[in-house]
């Protein structure tokens, strides 16, 4: 008998499944979740016990804003073992589908396991913060950092939660520590600049925003923040130009720009929103 594998042998099927899973994963990374879902569905039909395929399908469905559909395949896969990545993704789907209590119960179990899985702590803290339970979110993030002190993302989350409680001193302390660990991270710089804005340090914040925009010129939200700083510094023309630039073709940014224009000490107030929209070029 030949030692060559028959093309329809279990090894042949496994290799075909691996190839399809790799293609599904690549489609997901390339921003094509519908294609990833289609390819991955075939993998799961051939091998319903594939944890990796369940993860890809869950991610594809969540990206397409279909969390309720992601729950069943993720639950089936999660029952087969203690995979923290799978459990965290399941909790994300539960939370997005409005089943937050179940999500928090799952995350409580996952974060109790060792070794620690930092994304589970991040998801747990984030869901608590969204529920308005900021003190608990801070406690979870801090416990995650005690176990995995080098995870910069947890430091960023902690800084954001402290800022949400208006504890700007602690937020600044945490974010400066995160920036020292990852000096090139623009998201840390932008969040630190927001702390500075709240503390009235508009010139220092504006410098940070300009640096971020030099690297990411399409970041409309940061351009709005720069506009706020410019208005507060009395550079009215520059501030209004920044808000116009950020709002152009971005209806999702328009309300923030209008509010910024009206609330700044050197801004403008319009009695009719339509006039403000026209002024900003929206």
Backbone as numpy.savetxt, mean C-alpha at the origin, in Angstrom:
# Nx Ny Nz CAx CAy CAz Cx Cy Cz
12.24 -50.64 -21.36 11.39 -49.44 -21.36 12.27 -48.19 -21.36
11.90 -47.23 -22.16 12.69 -46.01 -22.24 12.67 -45.26 -20.93
13.80 -44.66 -20.60 13.87 -43.85 -19.38 13.32 -42.45 -19.60
13.00 -42.12 -20.86 12.45 -40.80 -21.13 11.03 -40.71 -20.57
10.69 -39.55 -20.02 9.35 -39.34 -19.48 8.33 -39.28 -20.61
7.23 -39.97 -20.44 6.12 -39.84 -21.38 5.56 -38.43 -21.27
5.19 -37.78 -22.37 4.71 -36.38 -22.28 3.49 -36.21 -21.41
2.74 -37.29 -21.16 1.55 -37.17 -20.32 1.76 -37.79 -18.94
3.01 -38.00 -18.58 3.31 -38.55 -17.25 3.09 -37.47 -16.20
3.14 -37.89 -14.93 2.93 -36.92 -13.84 4.00 -35.86 -13.86
5.26 -36.27 -14.24 6.34 -35.28 -14.30 6.07 -34.26 -15.40
5.57 -34.76 -16.54 5.23 -33.84 -17.63 4.15 -32.88 -17.23
3.14 -33.37 -16.51 2.06 -32.50 -16.05 2.58 -31.47 -15.06
3.49 -31.94 -14.19 4.01 -31.02 -13.19 4.80 -29.89 -13.85
5.60 -30.27 -14.85 6.38 -29.24 -15.53 5.49 -28.26 -16.27
4.44 -28.77 -16.90 3.49 -27.89 -17.58 2.82 -26.96 -16.59
2.47 -27.50 -15.41 1.85 -26.67 -14.38 2.79 -25.60 -13.87
4.07 -25.98 -13.70 5.06 -24.99 -13.25 5.20 -23.86 -14.27
5.21 -24.22 -15.55 5.34 -23.20 -16.60 4.15 -22.26 -16.59
2.95 -22.83 -16.47 1.73 -22.00 -16.43 1.73 -21.09 -15.21
2.19 -21.61 -14.07 2.24 -20.80 -12.86 3.25 -19.66 -13.00
4.39 -19.96 -13.63 5.39 -18.91 -13.87 4.83 -17.82 -14.78
4.07 -18.23 -15.79 3.46 -17.26 -16.70 2.41 -16.43 -15.97
1.64 -17.06 -15.11 0.62 -16.34 -14.33 1.28 -15.33 -13.39
2.37 -15.76 -12.76 3.09 -14.86 -11.85 3.67 -13.67 -12.60
4.23 -13.94 -13.77 4.79 -12.86 -14.59 3.69 -11.89 -15.02
2.53 -12.42 -15.42 1.41 -11.56 -15.83 0.99 -10.66 -14.67
0.99 -11.21 -13.47 0.63 -10.42 -12.29 1.64 -9.31 -12.06
2.92 -9.64 -12.19 3.97 -8.64 -12.00 3.93 -7.55 -13.07
3.46 -7.89 -14.26 3.38 -6.94 -15.36 2.08 -6.13 -15.35
1.27 -6.31 -14.31 0.04 -5.53 -14.19 -1.10 -6.06 -15.04
-1.12 -7.38 -15.28 -2.20 -7.98 -16.06 -2.91 -9.03 -15.21
-3.65 -8.59 -14.19 -4.27 -9.55 -13.26 -5.32 -10.45 -13.91
-6.03 -9.95 -14.95 -7.02 -10.79 -15.61 -6.35 -11.97 -16.31
-5.22 -11.73 -16.95 -4.47 -12.81 -17.60 -3.92 -13.78 -16.55
-3.42 -13.22 -15.44 -2.90 -14.07 -14.37 -4.00 -14.98 -13.83
-5.20 -14.42 -13.66 -6.33 -15.22 -13.17 -6.65 -16.37 -14.12
-6.68 -16.06 -15.41 -7.02 -17.09 -16.41 -5.98 -18.21 -16.43
-4.71 -17.85 -16.44 -3.66 -18.86 -16.45 -3.65 -19.68 -15.16
-3.85 -19.00 -14.06 -3.78 -19.65 -12.76 -4.95 -20.61 -12.54
-6.11 -20.25 -13.11 -7.28 -21.13 -12.97 -6.98 -22.51 -13.55
-6.25 -22.54 -14.65 -5.87 -23.82 -15.25 -4.95 -24.62 -14.34
-4.02 -23.94 -13.68 -3.11 -24.61 -12.76 -3.89 -25.24 -11.62
-4.85 -24.50 -11.07 -5.63 -25.00 -9.94 -6.56 -26.15 -10.34
-7.06 -26.11 -11.58 -7.89 -27.23 -12.02 -7.08 -28.52 -12.06
-5.81 -28.40 -12.46 -4.94 -29.58 -12.54 -4.39 -29.98 -11.18
-4.23 -29.01 -10.28 -3.64 -29.29 -8.97 -4.27 -28.37 -7.93
-5.37 -28.82 -7.36 -6.13 -28.00 -6.41 -5.36 -27.76 -5.11
-4.29 -28.53 -4.88 -3.54 -28.38 -3.63 -2.36 -27.42 -3.76
-2.23 -26.76 -4.91 -1.09 -25.85 -5.12 -1.27 -24.57 -4.32
-0.47 -24.42 -3.28 -0.53 -23.21 -2.45 -0.07 -21.99 -3.25
0.98 -22.17 -4.06 1.50 -21.04 -4.84 0.45 -20.52 -5.81
-0.30 -21.44 -6.42 -1.34 -21.03 -7.36 -2.47 -20.30 -6.63
-2.80 -20.74 -5.42 -3.85 -20.07 -4.64 -3.44 -18.64 -4.30
-2.15 -18.46 -4.00 -1.65 -17.12 -3.68 -1.77 -16.20 -4.90
-1.35 -16.70 -6.07 -1.42 -15.89 -7.29 -2.87 -15.53 -7.61
-3.77 -16.52 -7.49 -5.19 -16.25 -7.78 -5.75 -15.22 -6.80
-5.43 -15.38 -5.52 -5.92 -14.42 -4.53 -5.44 -13.02 -4.82
-4.15 -12.87 -5.17 -3.61 -11.55 -5.48 -4.28 -10.96 -6.72
-4.49 -11.80 -7.76 -5.10 -11.33 -9.00 -6.52 -10.83 -8.75
-7.27 -11.54 -7.93 -8.65 -11.14 -7.64 -8.70 -9.88 -6.78
-7.78 -9.76 -5.83 -7.75 -8.56 -4.99 -7.41 -7.32 -5.81
-6.46 -7.46 -6.73 -6.10 -6.33 -7.58 -7.29 -5.89 -8.43
-8.13 -6.85 -8.82 -9.31 -6.54 -9.62 -10.51 -6.13 -8.76
-10.26 -5.91 -7.46 -11.30 -5.49 -6.52 -12.43 -6.51 -6.43
-12.04 -7.79 -6.35 -13.01 -8.88 -6.21 -12.65 -9.74 -5.00
-12.56 -9.10 -3.82 -12.09 -9.84 -2.64 -12.99 -10.99 -2.23
-14.30 -10.84 -2.40 -15.22 -11.91 -1.98 -14.94 -13.20 -2.74
-14.56 -13.07 -4.01 -14.27 -14.26 -4.83 -12.94 -14.89 -4.42
-12.06 -14.11 -3.85 -10.74 -14.62 -3.46 -10.80 -15.45 -2.19
-11.82 -15.25 -1.38 -11.85 -15.88 -0.05 -11.88 -17.40 -0.12
-12.79 -17.98 -0.93 -12.96 -19.44 -0.95 -11.68 -20.18 -1.34
-11.03 -19.84 -2.46 -9.80 -20.57 -2.79 -8.69 -20.37 -1.76
-8.63 -19.19 -1.17 -7.60 -18.95 -0.15 -7.90 -19.72 1.12
-9.17 -19.81 1.50 -9.54 -20.58 2.68 -9.21 -22.06 2.49
-9.52 -22.60 1.30 -9.23 -24.01 1.04 -7.74 -24.28 1.17
-6.94 -23.40 0.59 -5.48 -23.59 0.65 -4.96 -23.40 2.08
-5.52 -22.44 2.82 -5.04 -22.17 4.17 -5.31 -23.33 5.12
-6.39 -24.08 4.87 -6.72 -25.21 5.74 -5.70 -26.34 5.63
-4.92 -26.36 4.56 -3.97 -27.46 4.35 -2.65 -27.28 5.08
-2.46 -26.14 5.73 -1.21 -25.94 6.46 -1.13 -24.57 7.06
-0.01 -24.28 7.70 0.19 -22.99 8.37 1.15 -22.14 7.54
0.64 -21.60 6.44 1.45 -20.76 5.56 1.11 -19.30 5.87
2.03 -18.54 6.50 1.70 -17.17 6.91 1.39 -16.25 5.73
2.04 -16.46 4.58 1.76 -15.62 3.41 0.34 -15.83 2.95
-0.09 -17.08 2.91 -1.44 -17.42 2.49 -2.47 -16.87 3.48
-2.19 -17.03 4.76 -3.11 -16.55 5.78 -3.24 -15.03 5.77
-2.12 -14.34 5.53 -2.16 -12.88 5.47 -2.97 -12.41 4.27
-2.81 -13.09 3.15 -3.58 -12.74 1.95 -5.07 -13.02 2.18
-5.38 -14.12 2.84 -6.77 -14.43 3.18 -7.36 -13.33 4.07
-6.60 -12.89 5.05 -7.07 -11.82 5.94 -7.31 -10.53 5.17
-6.44 -10.24 4.21 -6.62 -9.04 3.38 -7.92 -9.14 2.58
-8.20 -10.33 2.05 -9.44 -10.52 1.30 -10.65 -10.40 2.20
-10.59 -10.98 3.38 -11.70 -10.89 4.34 -11.97 -9.44 4.72
-10.90 -8.71 5.02 -11.07 -7.31 5.39 -11.65 -6.49 4.26
-11.16 -6.70 3.03 -11.66 -5.94 1.88 -13.09 -6.30 1.55
-13.52 -7.51 1.93 -14.90 -7.94 1.68 -15.84 -7.53 2.80
-15.35 -6.80 3.79 -16.20 -6.33 4.88 -16.29 -7.28 6.05
-15.48 -8.32 6.07 -15.51 -9.29 7.16 -14.29 -9.06 8.07
-14.24 -7.86 8.63 -13.04 -7.42 9.34 -12.79 -8.22 10.62
-13.84 -8.58 11.36 -13.63 -9.34 12.59 -12.95 -10.67 12.30
-13.38 -11.34 11.23 -12.75 -12.60 10.84 -11.30 -12.36 10.41
-11.09 -11.27 9.70 -9.74 -10.94 9.26 -8.82 -10.71 10.45
-9.30 -9.97 11.44 -8.48 -9.68 12.61 -8.20 -10.95 13.42
-9.19 -11.84 13.51 -8.97 -13.12 14.20 -7.86 -13.92 13.50
-7.92 -13.95 12.16 -6.89 -14.67 11.41 -5.51 -14.05 11.63
-5.45 -12.74 11.58 -4.16 -12.07 11.73 -3.61 -12.20 13.15
-4.50 -12.27 14.12 -4.07 -12.49 15.51 -3.35 -13.84 15.63
-3.91 -14.85 14.96 -3.29 -16.18 14.98 -1.97 -16.18 14.22
-1.96 -15.54 13.05 -0.76 -15.58 12.21 0.40 -14.84 12.87
0.13 -13.72 13.50 1.22 -12.96 14.13 1.71 -13.61 15.41
0.96 -14.58 15.94 1.40 -15.29 17.14 2.39 -16.40 16.82
2.49 -16.76 15.54 3.39 -17.85 15.15 4.82 -17.35 15.01
5.75 -18.31 15.14 7.17 -18.00 14.97 7.77 -18.99 13.99
8.68 -18.54 13.14 9.26 -17.19 13.11 8.24 -16.15 12.65
8.50 -14.91 13.02 7.57 -13.83 12.70 7.55 -13.57 11.20
6.37 -13.24 10.71 6.17 -12.91 9.29 5.76 -11.44 9.22
6.70 -10.54 8.91 6.42 -9.09 8.97 5.19 -8.63 8.20
4.90 -9.14 6.98 3.69 -8.67 6.29 2.40 -8.92 7.07
2.38 -9.96 7.90 1.19 -10.21 8.71 1.01 -9.11 9.76
2.10 -8.67 10.37 2.03 -7.58 11.34 1.58 -6.29 10.64
2.08 -6.07 9.42 1.69 -4.87 8.68 0.19 -4.88 8.36
-0.28 -6.02 7.88 -1.70 -6.12 7.53 -2.58 -5.98 8.78
-2.16 -6.61 9.86 -2.91 -6.54 11.12 -3.00 -5.09 11.60
-1.86 -4.41 11.64 -1.85 -3.02 12.10 -2.66 -2.13 11.17
-2.56 -2.36 9.87 -3.28 -1.53 8.91 -4.79 -1.70 9.05
-5.24 -2.94 9.23 -6.68 -3.15 9.39 -7.19 -2.54 10.70
-6.40 -2.61 11.75 -6.79 -1.97 13.00 -6.87 -0.45 12.82
-5.91 0.12 12.09 -5.91 1.57 11.86 -7.13 1.98 11.05
-7.48 1.20 10.04 -8.67 1.51 9.23 -9.94 1.45 10.05
-9.92 0.62 11.11 -11.09 0.52 12.00 -11.06 1.62 13.07
-10.08 2.53 12.99 -9.99 3.62 13.95 -9.35 3.22 15.26
-8.71 2.06 15.31 -8.10 1.56 16.54 -6.59 1.79 16.48
-6.22 3.07 16.48 -4.82 3.44 16.25 -3.89 2.99 17.36
-4.35 3.03 18.61 -3.49 2.59 19.71 -3.12 1.12 19.55
-4.10 0.31 19.15 -3.83 -1.11 18.93 -2.93 -1.31 17.71
-3.15 -0.51 16.68 -2.31 -0.60 15.49 -0.85 -0.31 15.83
-0.64 0.71 16.65 0.72 1.06 17.08 1.34 -0.08 17.87
0.56 -0.69 18.76 1.07 -1.80 19.57 1.48 -2.98 18.70
0.68 -3.28 17.68 1.00 -4.39 16.78 2.28 -4.08 15.99
2.37 -2.86 15.45 3.57 -2.49 14.69 4.81 -2.53 15.57
4.69 -2.08 16.80 5.84 -2.10 17.72 6.25 -3.53 18.06
5.25 -4.41 18.24 5.59 -5.80 18.54 6.26 -6.47 17.34
5.82 -6.12 16.14 6.47 -6.63 14.94 7.91 -6.16 14.83
8.15 -4.91 15.19 9.51 -4.36 15.13 10.42 -4.96 16.20
9.87 -5.34 17.33 10.68 -5.99 18.35 11.20 -7.33 17.84
10.39 -8.01 17.04 10.77 -9.32 16.51 11.61 -9.20 15.24
11.33 -8.17 14.44 12.05 -7.98 13.17 12.45 -6.51 13.07
13.45 -6.09 13.82 13.77 -4.65 13.92 14.29 -4.02 12.64
14.69 -4.81 11.66 15.26 -4.25 10.44 14.24 -4.03 9.33
12.97 -4.28 9.61 11.94 -4.13 8.58 11.52 -2.66 8.51
12.03 -1.97 7.51 11.78 -0.53 7.38 10.30 -0.23 7.17
9.60 -1.10 6.45 8.19 -0.86 6.18 7.37 -0.77 7.46
7.72 -1.57 8.46 7.02 -1.49 9.74 7.32 -0.17 10.44
8.54 0.35 10.28 8.87 1.66 10.85 8.05 2.76 10.18
7.90 2.65 8.87 7.09 3.65 8.14 5.65 3.60 8.62
5.11 2.39 8.74 3.73 2.24 9.23 3.58 2.87 10.61
4.54 2.59 11.48 4.47 3.11 12.84 4.50 4.63 12.83
5.35 5.22 12.00 5.38 6.67 11.89 4.06 7.23 11.40
3.45 6.55 10.43 2.16 6.98 9.90 1.07 6.91 10.96
1.09 5.85 11.78 0.07 5.72 12.83 0.24 6.80 13.90
1.49 7.08 14.27 1.72 8.15 15.24 1.24 9.50 14.69
1.46 9.71 13.40 0.99 10.95 12.78 -0.54 11.00 12.78
-1.16 9.84 12.59 -2.63 9.77 12.64 -3.17 10.14 14.01
-2.40 9.92 15.05 -2.79 10.32 16.42 -2.32 11.73 16.73
-1.71 12.39 15.75 -1.15 13.73 15.89 -0.02 13.76 16.91
0.65 12.62 17.08 1.84 12.58 17.93 3.04 12.80 17.01
3.24 14.06 16.67 4.23 14.39 15.64 5.66 14.14 16.11
5.92 14.30 17.39 7.28 14.08 17.90 7.68 12.62 17.72
6.79 11.71 18.08 7.11 10.29 17.92 7.16 9.91 16.44
6.26 10.46 15.65 6.27 10.18 14.21 7.60 10.59 13.61
8.07 11.77 13.97 9.34 12.28 13.44 10.50 11.38 13.87
10.49 10.99 15.14 11.56 10.13 15.66 11.64 8.81 14.89
10.48 8.18 14.70 10.44 6.89 14.01 10.86 7.04 12.56
10.37 8.08 11.90 10.67 8.27 10.48 12.13 8.64 10.24
12.72 9.40 11.14 14.15 9.71 11.01 14.99 8.44 11.16
14.55 7.56 12.04 15.25 6.29 12.21 15.11 5.43 10.94
13.91 5.44 10.36 13.69 4.69 9.13 14.52 5.28 7.99
14.60 6.60 7.93 15.36 7.25 6.86 16.85 6.98 7.00
17.33 6.86 8.23 18.74 6.53 8.44 19.04 5.11 7.94
18.05 4.22 8.09 18.23 2.84 7.63 18.07 2.72 6.12
17.25 3.58 5.53 17.00 3.52 4.08 16.98 4.93 3.52
18.15 5.57 3.39 18.20 6.99 3.02 17.64 7.32 1.64
17.51 6.35 0.77 17.00 6.64 -0.57 15.50 6.50 -0.72
14.80 6.19 0.36 13.37 5.93 0.26 12.58 7.24 0.20
11.98 7.51 -0.97 11.23 8.74 -1.15 9.92 8.76 -0.35
9.34 7.57 -0.11 8.10 7.53 0.65 8.34 7.96 2.10
9.52 7.61 2.63 9.84 8.06 4.00 10.05 9.57 4.01
10.75 10.07 3.01 11.00 11.51 2.94 9.70 12.29 2.85
8.78 11.81 2.02 7.51 12.52 1.84 6.68 12.51 3.12
6.70 11.39 3.84 5.94 11.31 5.09 6.58 12.19 6.16
7.89 12.23 6.19 8.59 13.10 7.13 8.29 14.57 6.81
8.21 14.89 5.53 7.86 16.26 5.14 6.46 16.62 5.61
5.55 15.64 5.61 4.20 15.92 6.10 4.21 16.28 7.58
5.05 15.59 8.34 5.21 15.95 9.75 5.69 17.39 9.87
6.65 17.76 9.02 7.19 19.12 9.04 6.12 20.15 8.71
5.24 19.81 7.76 4.15 20.72 7.40 3.26 20.98 8.62
2.91 19.91 9.32 2.06 20.06 10.51 2.76 20.88 11.59
4.09 20.82 11.61 4.85 21.59 12.59 5.20 22.98 12.08
4.71 23.35 10.89 4.95 24.68 10.35 6.30 24.88 9.72
7.04 23.80 9.45 8.37 23.90 8.84 8.23 23.80 7.31
7.61 24.81 6.73 7.22 24.73 5.32 8.41 24.75 4.37
9.44 25.52 4.68 10.59 25.61 3.79 11.33 24.28 3.72
11.55 23.64 4.89 12.24 22.35 4.92 11.41 21.28 4.20
10.09 21.31 4.43 9.21 20.34 3.77 9.22 20.54 2.26
9.18 21.81 1.82 9.19 22.10 0.39 10.46 21.57 -0.28
11.58 21.68 0.41 12.84 21.16 -0.15 12.74 19.65 -0.37
12.14 18.95 0.58 11.99 17.49 0.45 11.06 17.16 -0.70
9.94 17.90 -0.80 8.98 17.64 -1.88 9.62 17.88 -3.25
10.43 18.91 -3.35 11.11 19.18 -4.64 12.05 18.03 -5.01
12.72 17.50 -4.01 13.63 16.37 -4.25 12.85 15.15 -4.71
11.74 14.87 -4.05 10.91 13.71 -4.43 10.38 13.88 -5.85
9.93 15.10 -6.18 9.36 15.35 -7.51 10.42 15.32 -8.60
11.66 15.64 -8.26 12.73 15.54 -9.26 12.92 14.09 -9.70
12.62 13.16 -8.80 12.75 11.74 -9.10 11.44 11.14 -9.59
10.32 11.71 -9.13 9.00 11.19 -9.50 8.09 12.36 -9.92
8.33 12.93 -11.10 7.59 14.13 -11.50 6.09 13.92 -11.67
5.63 12.67 -11.80 4.21 12.41 -11.98 3.47 12.21 -10.66
4.14 12.37 -9.54 3.53 12.17 -8.23 2.66 13.39 -7.90
1.37 13.30 -8.27 0.47 14.45 -8.14 0.23 14.83 -6.68
0.12 13.86 -5.79 -0.15 14.17 -4.39 1.01 14.94 -3.76
2.22 14.55 -4.09 3.38 15.29 -3.57 3.42 16.70 -4.14
2.98 16.88 -5.39 2.95 18.22 -5.99 1.92 19.10 -5.28
0.80 18.50 -4.86 -0.18 19.25 -4.06 0.46 19.69 -2.74
1.17 18.77 -2.10 1.82 19.10 -0.83 2.85 20.22 -1.01
3.57 20.17 -2.12 4.52 21.27 -2.41 3.76 22.58 -2.57
2.63 22.54 -3.27 1.83 23.74 -3.46 1.38 24.34 -2.15
0.99 23.48 -1.20 0.59 23.96 0.13 1.74 24.71 0.79
2.92 24.11 0.74 4.09 24.75 1.36 4.39 26.09 0.70
4.32 26.14 -0.62 4.60 27.38 -1.33 3.60 28.47 -0.96
2.33 28.10 -0.85 1.31 29.08 -0.44 1.58 29.59 0.96
1.91 28.68 1.87 2.16 29.08 3.26 3.41 29.96 3.36
4.34 29.79 2.44 5.56 30.61 2.44 5.36 31.93 1.73
4.15 32.18 1.23 3.84 33.43 0.55 4.16 33.43 -0.93
4.61 32.29 -1.46 4.90 32.20 -2.90 3.60 31.78 -3.60
2.69 32.75 -3.71 1.34 32.42 -4.16 1.30 31.93 -5.61
2.00 32.59 -6.48 1.98 32.19 -7.89 2.53 30.77 -8.06
3.63 30.49 -7.38 4.25 29.17 -7.49 3.34 28.10 -6.89
2.72 28.42 -5.75 1.83 27.46 -5.11 0.63 27.13 -5.97
0.01 28.18 -6.57 -1.15 27.95 -7.42 -0.75 27.17 -8.67
0.43 27.44 -9.18 0.92 26.71 -10.36 1.11 25.23 -10.03
1.61 24.94 -8.84 1.79 23.55 -8.43 0.45 22.84 -8.30
-0.54 23.53 -7.73 -1.86 22.92 -7.57 -2.53 22.70 -8.92
-2.36 23.65 -9.83 -2.92 23.48 -11.19 -2.27 22.28 -11.88
-0.97 22.20 -11.79 -0.24 21.11 -12.44 -0.67 19.75 -11.88
-0.85 19.68 -10.56 -1.25 18.42 -9.95 -2.66 18.02 -10.32
-3.55 19.01 -10.49 -4.97 18.74 -10.73 -5.29 18.43 -12.18
-4.45 18.87 -13.08 -4.75 18.76 -14.51 -4.92 17.30 -14.93
-6.14 16.98 -15.38 -6.43 15.62 -15.82 -6.53 14.61 -14.69
-6.61 15.08 -13.45 -6.66 14.18 -12.29 -7.85 14.55 -11.41
-9.06 14.11 -11.76 -10.23 14.43 -10.93 -10.12 13.90 -9.51
-9.31 12.83 -9.31 -9.14 12.28 -7.97 -8.32 13.21 -7.07
-7.58 14.13 -7.67 -6.74 15.06 -6.92 -7.44 16.40 -6.72
-8.45 16.67 -7.52 -9.05 18.00 -7.58 -9.59 18.47 -6.23
-10.31 17.62 -5.52 -10.89 18.02 -4.23 -9.80 18.38 -3.22
-8.73 17.59 -3.21 -7.62 17.88 -2.30 -6.99 19.23 -2.65
-6.83 19.49 -3.93 -6.23 20.76 -4.36 -7.13 21.93 -3.99
-8.45 21.77 -4.18 -9.39 22.83 -3.84 -9.34 23.13 -2.35
-9.33 22.08 -1.54 -9.27 22.27 -0.08 -7.96 22.96 0.32
-6.86 22.53 -0.30 -5.56 23.13 0.01 -5.53 24.61 -0.34
-6.12 24.94 -1.48 -6.15 26.33 -1.93 -6.95 27.20 -0.97
-8.06 26.64 -0.47 -8.94 27.42 0.41 -8.40 27.54 1.83
-7.68 26.50 2.30 -7.26 26.48 3.71 -5.90 27.14 3.95
-5.10 27.32 2.92 -3.78 27.92 3.10 -3.91 29.39 3.49
-2.98 29.85 4.31 -3.05 31.24 4.80 -2.90 32.24 3.67
-2.25 31.88 2.59 -2.09 32.78 1.43 -2.80 32.19 0.20
-3.84 31.46 0.44 -4.56 30.82 -0.66 -5.73 31.65 -1.16
-6.71 30.99 -1.75 -7.91 31.65 -2.27 -9.14 30.86 -1.84
-10.22 31.57 -1.65 -11.49 30.91 -1.33 -12.51 31.26 -2.40
-13.22 30.25 -2.88 -14.26 30.44 -3.89 -15.60 30.00 -3.31
-16.62 30.86 -3.47 -17.94 30.51 -2.97 -18.58 29.40 -3.81
-18.22 29.33 -5.06 -18.79 28.31 -5.94 -17.69 27.33 -6.35
-17.87 26.04 -6.02 -16.86 25.04 -6.38 -16.53 25.02 -7.87
-17.52 25.31 -8.70 -17.28 25.28 -10.15 -16.24 26.32 -10.56
-16.23 27.47 -9.85 -15.25 28.50 -10.15 -13.86 28.04 -9.72
-13.78 27.34 -8.57 -12.49 26.80 -8.13 -11.96 25.76 -9.11
-12.87 24.93 -9.61 -12.48 23.90 -10.58 -11.93 24.56 -11.84
-12.62 25.61 -12.29 -12.16 26.32 -13.50 -10.81 26.98 -13.24
-10.63 27.56 -12.05 -9.37 28.21 -11.72 -8.20 27.22 -11.75
-8.47 26.00 -11.26 -7.42 24.98 -11.20 -7.25 24.26 -12.53
-8.15 24.51 -13.45 -8.04 23.88 -14.75 -8.54 22.46 -14.78
-9.41 22.09 -13.79 -9.93 20.71 -13.72 -11.10 20.49 -14.66
